């Protein structure tokens, strides 16, 4: 397995959208997505969502959700949407291994009073690259971008059964602030809402 990359992060510049990267063998760069990344992002989204959450919904609801969320065309729309900021984690060959999104203008009752809040959404890392520190790096980049744009609060929703992601968020300084229904086709699940002051 490649070495954990949490340490040794080099900031290429202090501006919000400049990439951050790790050094050495197995180096990872986090940069803004372009439309050329849409196919890779959609493929990772479909695959990782199916492996991670497919068990929790019917096959029909799963396929509907994937078709309504992770097609190349829809990811292209996200990349062009001024309210969405999609960033990708790439290896030294610029192969996309994961992604994260910031969403402006989205809220839930339990974060309505939070100061100047922005949502962190859909942090996904390809299964073959789990546990290497890419998730932590994506969160670090999302925080850097949100802070540089003047946001004071970062919040997110995480499936109540997704303990691994909750541990990652806790380690990154997020705290549990509430719950919210998440509708996936006919299936209504409970999301834990977590928030962090930047
Ligand atoms: C959640 C996810 C993004 C984490 O990405 P990652 O690159 O594997 O995470 P990291 O390597 O940065 O690990 C961060 C923390 O996650 C937890 N973690 C990582 N691998 C783990 C494993 N195999 N088992 C349990 N916890 C694990 C640990 O708490 C770890 O912290 P540590 O290294 O200090 O022990 C990734 O697992 C993923 O894509 N999961 C499926 C999609 C998903 O659940 N997304 C979140 C939706 S809200």
PDB file of C-alpha atoms and ligand atoms in Angstrom:
ATOM      1  CA  UNK A   1       0.000   0.000   0.000  1.00  0.00           C
ATOM      2  CA  UNK A   2       1.214   3.533  -0.742  1.00  0.00           C
ATOM      3  CA  UNK A   3       2.359   5.641   2.211  1.00  0.00           C
ATOM      4  CA  UNK A   4      -0.225   7.727   4.033  1.00  0.00           C
ATOM      5  CA  UNK A   5      -0.180  11.213   2.578  1.00  0.00           C
ATOM      6  CA  UNK A   6      -1.626  13.223   5.432  1.00  0.00           C
ATOM      7  CA  UNK A   7       1.786  14.668   6.284  1.00  0.00           C
ATOM      8  CA  UNK A   8       3.911  16.880   4.120  1.00  0.00           C
ATOM      9  CA  UNK A   9       1.247  18.856   2.342  1.00  0.00           C
ATOM     10  CA  UNK A  10       2.704  21.643   0.301  1.00  0.00           C
ATOM     11  CA  UNK A  11       0.590  24.693  -0.392  1.00  0.00           C
ATOM     12  CA  UNK A  12       1.397  25.891  -3.884  1.00  0.00           C
ATOM     13  CA  UNK A  13      -0.090  29.305  -3.260  1.00  0.00           C
ATOM     14  CA  UNK A  14      -2.346  31.070  -0.796  1.00  0.00           C
ATOM     15  CA  UNK A  15      -5.096  31.836  -3.302  1.00  0.00           C
ATOM     16  CA  UNK A  16      -8.315  29.912  -2.904  1.00  0.00           C
ATOM     17  CA  UNK A  17      -8.402  27.857  -6.057  1.00  0.00           C
ATOM     18  CA  UNK A  18      -4.711  27.046  -6.398  1.00  0.00           C
ATOM     19  CA  UNK A  19      -4.014  23.337  -6.057  1.00  0.00           C
ATOM     20  CA  UNK A  20      -2.581  21.765  -2.926  1.00  0.00           C
ATOM     21  CA  UNK A  21      -0.391  18.725  -3.282  1.00  0.00           C
ATOM     22  CA  UNK A  22       1.623  16.217  -1.332  1.00  0.00           C
ATOM     23  CA  UNK A  23       5.209  15.351  -2.126  1.00  0.00           C
ATOM     24  CA  UNK A  24       7.077  12.159  -2.878  1.00  0.00           C
ATOM     25  CA  UNK A  25       5.989   8.776  -4.140  1.00  0.00           C
ATOM     26  CA  UNK A  26       2.217   8.561  -4.466  1.00  0.00           C
ATOM     27  CA  UNK A  27       1.897  12.364  -4.505  1.00  0.00           C
ATOM     28  CA  UNK A  28      -1.649  13.698  -4.656  1.00  0.00           C
ATOM     29  CA  UNK A  29      -2.805  17.036  -6.067  1.00  0.00           C
ATOM     30  CA  UNK A  30      -6.155  18.623  -5.256  1.00  0.00           C
ATOM     31  CA  UNK A  31      -7.295  21.052  -7.935  1.00  0.00           C
ATOM     32  CA  UNK A  32     -10.484  22.545  -9.378  1.00  0.00           C
ATOM     33  CA  UNK A  33     -12.365  20.179 -11.691  1.00  0.00           C
ATOM     34  CA  UNK A  34     -12.731  21.008 -15.375  1.00  0.00           C
ATOM     35  CA  UNK A  35     -15.308  19.588 -17.784  1.00  0.00           C
ATOM     36  CA  UNK A  36     -12.623  17.122 -18.920  1.00  0.00           C
ATOM     37  CA  UNK A  37     -12.896  15.514 -15.456  1.00  0.00           C
ATOM     38  CA  UNK A  38     -16.671  15.025 -15.682  1.00  0.00           C
ATOM     39  CA  UNK A  39     -16.551  11.458 -16.991  1.00  0.00           C
ATOM     40  CA  UNK A  40     -14.081  10.336 -14.282  1.00  0.00           C
ATOM     41  CA  UNK A  41     -16.040  12.063 -11.523  1.00  0.00           C
ATOM     42  CA  UNK A  42     -19.318  10.499 -12.703  1.00  0.00           C
ATOM     43  CA  UNK A  43     -17.723   7.037 -12.879  1.00  0.00           C
ATOM     44  CA  UNK A  44     -16.250   7.323  -9.353  1.00  0.00           C
ATOM     45  CA  UNK A  45     -19.582   8.658  -8.068  1.00  0.00           C
ATOM     46  CA  UNK A  46     -21.544   5.739  -9.549  1.00  0.00           C
ATOM     47  CA  UNK A  47     -19.084   3.088  -8.427  1.00  0.00           C
ATOM     48  CA  UNK A  48     -18.382   4.371  -4.912  1.00  0.00           C
ATOM     49  CA  UNK A  49     -22.043   5.189  -4.221  1.00  0.00           C
ATOM     50  CA  UNK A  50     -23.121   1.717  -5.337  1.00  0.00           C
ATOM     51  CA  UNK A  51     -20.487  -0.085  -3.257  1.00  0.00           C
ATOM     52  CA  UNK A  52     -20.970   2.108  -0.176  1.00  0.00           C
ATOM     53  CA  UNK A  53     -24.735   2.701  -0.083  1.00  0.00           C
ATOM     54  CA  UNK A  54     -26.315   0.307  -2.609  1.00  0.00           C
ATOM     55  CA  UNK A  55     -27.192  -2.074   0.217  1.00  0.00           C
ATOM     56  CA  UNK A  56     -29.476   0.518   1.820  1.00  0.00           C
ATOM     57  CA  UNK A  57     -31.932   1.090  -1.081  1.00  0.00           C
ATOM     58  CA  UNK A  58     -33.849  -0.943  -3.652  1.00  0.00           C
ATOM     59  CA  UNK A  59     -32.148  -1.583  -6.997  1.00  0.00           C
ATOM     60  CA  UNK A  60     -34.758   0.614  -8.692  1.00  0.00           C
ATOM     61  CA  UNK A  61     -34.163   3.580  -6.354  1.00  0.00           C
ATOM     62  CA  UNK A  62     -30.407   3.127  -6.707  1.00  0.00           C
ATOM     63  CA  UNK A  63     -30.494   3.197 -10.519  1.00  0.00           C
ATOM     64  CA  UNK A  64     -32.834   6.218 -10.548  1.00  0.00           C
ATOM     65  CA  UNK A  65     -30.550   8.107  -8.152  1.00  0.00           C
ATOM     66  CA  UNK A  66     -27.422   7.312 -10.168  1.00  0.00           C
ATOM     67  CA  UNK A  67     -29.098   8.394 -13.417  1.00  0.00           C
ATOM     68  CA  UNK A  68     -30.242  11.645 -11.800  1.00  0.00           C
ATOM     69  CA  UNK A  69     -26.861  12.405 -10.227  1.00  0.00           C
ATOM     70  CA  UNK A  70     -23.822  10.743 -11.785  1.00  0.00           C
ATOM     71  CA  UNK A  71     -23.918  11.078 -15.559  1.00  0.00           C
ATOM     72  CA  UNK A  72     -21.149  12.897 -17.412  1.00  0.00           C
ATOM     73  CA  UNK A  73     -23.657  15.537 -18.597  1.00  0.00           C
ATOM     74  CA  UNK A  74     -24.948  16.231 -15.073  1.00  0.00           C
ATOM     75  CA  UNK A  75     -21.444  16.473 -13.608  1.00  0.00           C
ATOM     76  CA  UNK A  76     -20.565  18.908 -16.434  1.00  0.00           C
ATOM     77  CA  UNK A  77     -23.543  21.032 -15.364  1.00  0.00           C
ATOM     78  CA  UNK A  78     -22.269  20.966 -11.761  1.00  0.00           C
ATOM     79  CA  UNK A  79     -18.799  22.052 -12.875  1.00  0.00           C
ATOM     80  CA  UNK A  80     -20.282  24.997 -14.799  1.00  0.00           C
ATOM     81  CA  UNK A  81     -22.756  25.938 -12.037  1.00  0.00           C
ATOM     82  CA  UNK A  82     -21.571  29.094 -10.199  1.00  0.00           C
ATOM     83  CA  UNK A  83     -23.155  27.792  -6.973  1.00  0.00           C
ATOM     84  CA  UNK A  84     -21.084  24.586  -7.077  1.00  0.00           C
ATOM     85  CA  UNK A  85     -17.316  24.297  -6.602  1.00  0.00           C
ATOM     86  CA  UNK A  86     -16.112  20.826  -7.554  1.00  0.00           C
ATOM     87  CA  UNK A  87     -12.528  19.819  -6.718  1.00  0.00           C
ATOM     88  CA  UNK A  88     -10.717  16.625  -7.650  1.00  0.00           C
ATOM     89  CA  UNK A  89      -7.854  14.640  -6.098  1.00  0.00           C
ATOM     90  CA  UNK A  90      -5.444  13.338  -8.745  1.00  0.00           C
ATOM     91  CA  UNK A  91      -2.348  11.160  -8.755  1.00  0.00           C
ATOM     92  CA  UNK A  92       0.945  12.046 -10.455  1.00  0.00           C
ATOM     93  CA  UNK A  93      -0.539  10.986 -13.838  1.00  0.00           C
ATOM     94  CA  UNK A  94      -3.484  13.361 -13.280  1.00  0.00           C
ATOM     95  CA  UNK A  95      -5.825  10.387 -12.857  1.00  0.00           C
ATOM     96  CA  UNK A  96      -8.845  11.390 -10.754  1.00  0.00           C
ATOM     97  CA  UNK A  97      -9.002   9.360  -7.508  1.00  0.00           C
ATOM     98  CA  UNK A  98     -11.658  11.332  -5.646  1.00  0.00           C
ATOM     99  CA  UNK A  99     -13.656  14.526  -5.451  1.00  0.00           C
ATOM    100  CA  UNK A 100     -15.483  16.954  -3.149  1.00  0.00           C
ATOM    101  CA  UNK A 101     -18.031  19.713  -3.762  1.00  0.00           C
ATOM    102  CA  UNK A 102     -18.851  22.974  -2.015  1.00  0.00           C
ATOM    103  CA  UNK A 103     -22.447  24.154  -2.493  1.00  0.00           C
ATOM    104  CA  UNK A 104     -23.476  27.766  -1.954  1.00  0.00           C
ATOM    105  CA  UNK A 105     -26.995  28.734  -0.873  1.00  0.00           C
ATOM    106  CA  UNK A 106     -28.063  25.358   0.563  1.00  0.00           C
ATOM    107  CA  UNK A 107     -29.311  25.121   4.152  1.00  0.00           C
ATOM    108  CA  UNK A 108     -31.044  22.948   6.746  1.00  0.00           C
ATOM    109  CA  UNK A 109     -32.987  24.152   9.816  1.00  0.00           C
ATOM    110  CA  UNK A 110     -30.208  23.140  12.237  1.00  0.00           C
ATOM    111  CA  UNK A 111     -27.594  25.289  10.465  1.00  0.00           C
ATOM    112  CA  UNK A 112     -29.816  28.246   9.584  1.00  0.00           C
ATOM    113  CA  UNK A 113     -28.404  30.327  12.451  1.00  0.00           C
ATOM    114  CA  UNK A 114     -24.774  29.463  11.664  1.00  0.00           C
ATOM    115  CA  UNK A 115     -22.643  32.388  10.577  1.00  0.00           C
ATOM    116  CA  UNK A 116     -22.054  32.610   6.808  1.00  0.00           C
ATOM    117  CA  UNK A 117     -22.367  28.887   6.037  1.00  0.00           C
ATOM    118  CA  UNK A 118     -21.485  26.790   2.994  1.00  0.00           C
ATOM    119  CA  UNK A 119     -22.182  23.078   2.439  1.00  0.00           C
ATOM    120  CA  UNK A 120     -19.546  20.415   1.862  1.00  0.00           C
ATOM    121  CA  UNK A 121     -21.141  17.714  -0.289  1.00  0.00           C
ATOM    122  CA  UNK A 122     -20.282  14.400  -1.919  1.00  0.00           C
ATOM    123  CA  UNK A 123     -16.800  13.663  -0.748  1.00  0.00           C
ATOM    124  CA  UNK A 124     -15.930  10.443  -2.567  1.00  0.00           C
ATOM    125  CA  UNK A 125     -12.649   8.569  -2.917  1.00  0.00           C
ATOM    126  CA  UNK A 126     -12.229   5.560  -5.208  1.00  0.00           C
ATOM    127  CA  UNK A 127     -12.230   2.338  -3.193  1.00  0.00           C
ATOM    128  CA  UNK A 128      -8.758   1.313  -4.329  1.00  0.00           C
ATOM    129  CA  UNK A 129      -7.402   4.537  -2.789  1.00  0.00           C
ATOM    130  CA  UNK A 130      -9.214   4.509   0.574  1.00  0.00           C
ATOM    131  CA  UNK A 131      -7.237   4.980   3.769  1.00  0.00           C
ATOM    132  CA  UNK A 132      -4.355   6.908   2.183  1.00  0.00           C
ATOM    133  CA  UNK A 133      -5.338  10.322   3.526  1.00  0.00           C
ATOM    134  CA  UNK A 134      -7.042  11.605   0.368  1.00  0.00           C
ATOM    135  CA  UNK A 135     -10.337  12.198   2.198  1.00  0.00           C
ATOM    136  CA  UNK A 136      -8.603  14.365   4.801  1.00  0.00           C
ATOM    137  CA  UNK A 137      -6.802  16.277   2.057  1.00  0.00           C
ATOM    138  CA  UNK A 138     -10.075  16.942   0.196  1.00  0.00           C
ATOM    139  CA  UNK A 139     -11.598  18.330   3.397  1.00  0.00           C
ATOM    140  CA  UNK A 140      -8.526  20.497   3.968  1.00  0.00           C
ATOM    141  CA  UNK A 141      -8.857  21.932   0.456  1.00  0.00           C
ATOM    142  CA  UNK A 142     -12.606  22.521   0.866  1.00  0.00           C
ATOM    143  CA  UNK A 143     -11.923  24.391   4.116  1.00  0.00           C
ATOM    144  CA  UNK A 144      -9.195  26.462   2.479  1.00  0.00           C
ATOM    145  CA  UNK A 145     -11.447  27.483  -0.413  1.00  0.00           C
ATOM    146  CA  UNK A 146     -14.445  28.207   1.843  1.00  0.00           C
ATOM    147  CA  UNK A 147     -12.323  30.331   4.235  1.00  0.00           C
ATOM    148  CA  UNK A 148     -10.733  32.293   1.427  1.00  0.00           C
ATOM    149  CA  UNK A 149     -14.208  33.129   0.113  1.00  0.00           C
ATOM    150  CA  UNK A 150     -15.200  34.531   3.507  1.00  0.00           C
ATOM    151  CA  UNK A 151     -17.326  31.627   4.771  1.00  0.00           C
ATOM    152  CA  UNK A 152     -17.263  31.071   8.526  1.00  0.00           C
ATOM    153  CA  UNK A 153     -19.099  27.736   8.787  1.00  0.00           C
ATOM    154  CA  UNK A 154     -18.749  24.492   6.844  1.00  0.00           C
ATOM    155  CA  UNK A 155     -21.604  21.972   7.221  1.00  0.00           C
ATOM    156  CA  UNK A 156     -22.561  18.623   5.756  1.00  0.00           C
ATOM    157  CA  UNK A 157     -25.021  15.736   5.943  1.00  0.00           C
ATOM    158  CA  UNK A 158     -23.811  12.154   6.414  1.00  0.00           C
ATOM    159  CA  UNK A 159     -25.877   8.928   6.360  1.00  0.00           C
ATOM    160  CA  UNK A 160     -26.421   7.786   9.956  1.00  0.00           C
ATOM    161  CA  UNK A 161     -24.983   4.330   9.132  1.00  0.00           C
ATOM    162  CA  UNK A 162     -21.828   5.788   7.552  1.00  0.00           C
ATOM    163  CA  UNK A 163     -19.642   5.556  10.651  1.00  0.00           C
ATOM    164  CA  UNK A 164     -16.355   5.701   8.730  1.00  0.00           C
ATOM    165  CA  UNK A 165     -17.181   9.102   7.195  1.00  0.00           C
ATOM    166  CA  UNK A 166     -18.495  10.387  10.551  1.00  0.00           C
ATOM    167  CA  UNK A 167     -15.141   9.449  12.159  1.00  0.00           C
ATOM    168  CA  UNK A 168     -13.300  11.300   9.407  1.00  0.00           C
ATOM    169  CA  UNK A 169     -15.447  14.415   9.936  1.00  0.00           C
ATOM    170  CA  UNK A 170     -15.011  14.269  13.714  1.00  0.00           C
ATOM    171  CA  UNK A 171     -11.245  14.018  13.302  1.00  0.00           C
ATOM    172  CA  UNK A 172     -11.449  17.044  11.008  1.00  0.00           C
ATOM    173  CA  UNK A 173     -13.223  19.070  13.721  1.00  0.00           C
ATOM    174  CA  UNK A 174     -16.903  18.726  12.723  1.00  0.00           C
ATOM    175  CA  UNK A 175     -19.535  18.304  15.435  1.00  0.00           C
ATOM    176  CA  UNK A 176     -23.015  16.770  15.344  1.00  0.00           C
ATOM    177  CA  UNK A 177     -25.633  19.563  15.212  1.00  0.00           C
ATOM    178  CA  UNK A 178     -28.814  17.768  14.129  1.00  0.00           C
ATOM    179  CA  UNK A 179     -30.535  15.268  11.841  1.00  0.00           C
ATOM    180  CA  UNK A 180     -32.419  15.588   8.583  1.00  0.00           C
ATOM    181  CA  UNK A 181     -34.387  13.265   6.290  1.00  0.00           C
ATOM    182  CA  UNK A 182     -32.627  12.316   3.060  1.00  0.00           C
ATOM    183  CA  UNK A 183     -34.976  11.049   0.333  1.00  0.00           C
ATOM    184  CA  UNK A 184     -33.522   8.503  -2.042  1.00  0.00           C
ATOM    185  CA  UNK A 185     -36.359   7.518  -4.374  1.00  0.00           C
ATOM    186  CA  UNK A 186     -39.063   5.911  -2.212  1.00  0.00           C
ATOM    187  CA  UNK A 187     -36.602   5.399   0.627  1.00  0.00           C
ATOM    188  CA  UNK A 188     -36.322   8.035   3.381  1.00  0.00           C
ATOM    189  CA  UNK A 189     -33.039   7.825   5.306  1.00  0.00           C
ATOM    190  CA  UNK A 190     -31.673   9.853   8.210  1.00  0.00           C
ATOM    191  CA  UNK A 191     -28.657  12.074   7.698  1.00  0.00           C
ATOM    192  CA  UNK A 192     -26.591  13.361  10.621  1.00  0.00           C
ATOM    193  CA  UNK A 193     -25.882  17.063  10.116  1.00  0.00           C
ATOM    194  CA  UNK A 194     -22.371  18.104  11.174  1.00  0.00           C
ATOM    195  CA  UNK A 195     -20.816  21.529  11.240  1.00  0.00           C
ATOM    196  CA  UNK A 196     -17.432  23.179  11.754  1.00  0.00           C
ATOM    197  CA  UNK A 197     -16.525  26.786  12.473  1.00  0.00           C
ATOM    198  CA  UNK A 198     -13.753  27.849  10.098  1.00  0.00           C
TER     199      UNK A 198
HETATM  200  C1  LIG B   1     -15.243   8.704   3.550  1.00  0.00           C
HETATM  201  C2  LIG B   1     -14.107   8.732   2.523  1.00  0.00           C
HETATM  202  C3  LIG B   1     -14.275   9.944   1.628  1.00  0.00           C
HETATM  203  C4  LIG B   1     -12.785   8.835   3.300  1.00  0.00           C
HETATM  204  O1  LIG B   1     -11.737   8.943   2.355  1.00  0.00           O
HETATM  205  P1  LIG B   1     -10.306   8.274   2.614  1.00  0.00           P
HETATM  206  O2  LIG B   1      -9.367   8.864   1.648  1.00  0.00           O
HETATM  207  O3  LIG B   1     -10.451   6.819   2.669  1.00  0.00           O
HETATM  208  O4  LIG B   1     -10.023   8.832   4.096  1.00  0.00           O
HETATM  209  P2  LIG B   1      -8.599   9.075   4.771  1.00  0.00           P
HETATM  210  O5  LIG B   1      -7.614   8.087   4.249  1.00  0.00           O
HETATM  211  O6  LIG B   1      -8.283  10.522   4.691  1.00  0.00           O
HETATM  212  O7  LIG B   1      -8.933   8.653   6.259  1.00  0.00           O
HETATM  213  C5  LIG B   1      -9.528   9.546   7.113  1.00  0.00           C
HETATM  214  C6  LIG B   1     -10.178   8.808   8.274  1.00  0.00           C
HETATM  215  O8  LIG B   1     -11.206   7.936   7.787  1.00  0.00           O
HETATM  216  C7  LIG B   1     -11.246   6.789   8.605  1.00  0.00           C
HETATM  217  N1  LIG B   1     -10.888   5.636   7.807  1.00  0.00           N
HETATM  218  C8  LIG B   1     -10.114   5.572   6.705  1.00  0.00           C
HETATM  219  N2  LIG B   1     -10.029   4.311   6.240  1.00  0.00           N
HETATM  220  C9  LIG B   1     -10.766   3.565   7.076  1.00  0.00           C
HETATM  221  C10 LIG B   1     -11.116   2.191   7.129  1.00  0.00           C
HETATM  222  N3  LIG B   1     -10.659   1.331   6.204  1.00  0.00           N
HETATM  223  N4  LIG B   1     -11.948   1.790   8.106  1.00  0.00           N
HETATM  224  C11 LIG B   1     -12.426   2.655   9.028  1.00  0.00           C
HETATM  225  N5  LIG B   1     -12.131   3.965   9.033  1.00  0.00           N
HETATM  226  C12 LIG B   1     -11.325   4.415   8.073  1.00  0.00           C
HETATM  227  C13 LIG B   1     -10.253   6.997   9.698  1.00  0.00           C
HETATM  228  O9  LIG B   1     -10.901   7.682  10.757  1.00  0.00           O
HETATM  229  C14 LIG B   1      -9.232   7.894   9.052  1.00  0.00           C
HETATM  230  O10 LIG B   1      -8.498   8.635   9.953  1.00  0.00           O
HETATM  231  P3  LIG B   1      -7.021   8.096  10.417  1.00  0.00           P
HETATM  232  O11 LIG B   1      -6.215   7.934   9.160  1.00  0.00           O
HETATM  233  O12 LIG B   1      -6.520   9.197  11.296  1.00  0.00           O
HETATM  234  O13 LIG B   1      -7.256   6.803  11.121  1.00  0.00           O
HETATM  235  C15 LIG B   1     -14.047   7.425   1.693  1.00  0.00           C
HETATM  236  O14 LIG B   1     -14.016   6.346   2.573  1.00  0.00           O
HETATM  237  C16 LIG B   1     -15.225   7.246   0.768  1.00  0.00           C
HETATM  238  O15 LIG B   1     -15.204   7.682  -0.379  1.00  0.00           O
HETATM  239  N6  LIG B   1     -16.261   6.565   1.261  1.00  0.00           N
HETATM  240  C17 LIG B   1     -17.449   6.259   0.458  1.00  0.00           C
HETATM  241  C18 LIG B   1     -18.259   7.504   0.170  1.00  0.00           C
HETATM  242  C19 LIG B   1     -18.625   8.223   1.429  1.00  0.00           C
HETATM  243  O16 LIG B   1     -19.003   7.609   2.430  1.00  0.00           O
HETATM  244  N7  LIG B   1     -18.557   9.551   1.375  1.00  0.00           N
HETATM  245  C20 LIG B   1     -18.971  10.393   2.454  1.00  0.00           C
HETATM  246  C21 LIG B   1     -20.385  10.773   2.202  1.00  0.00           C
HETATM  247  S1  LIG B   1     -20.982  11.831   3.490  1.00  0.00           S
END
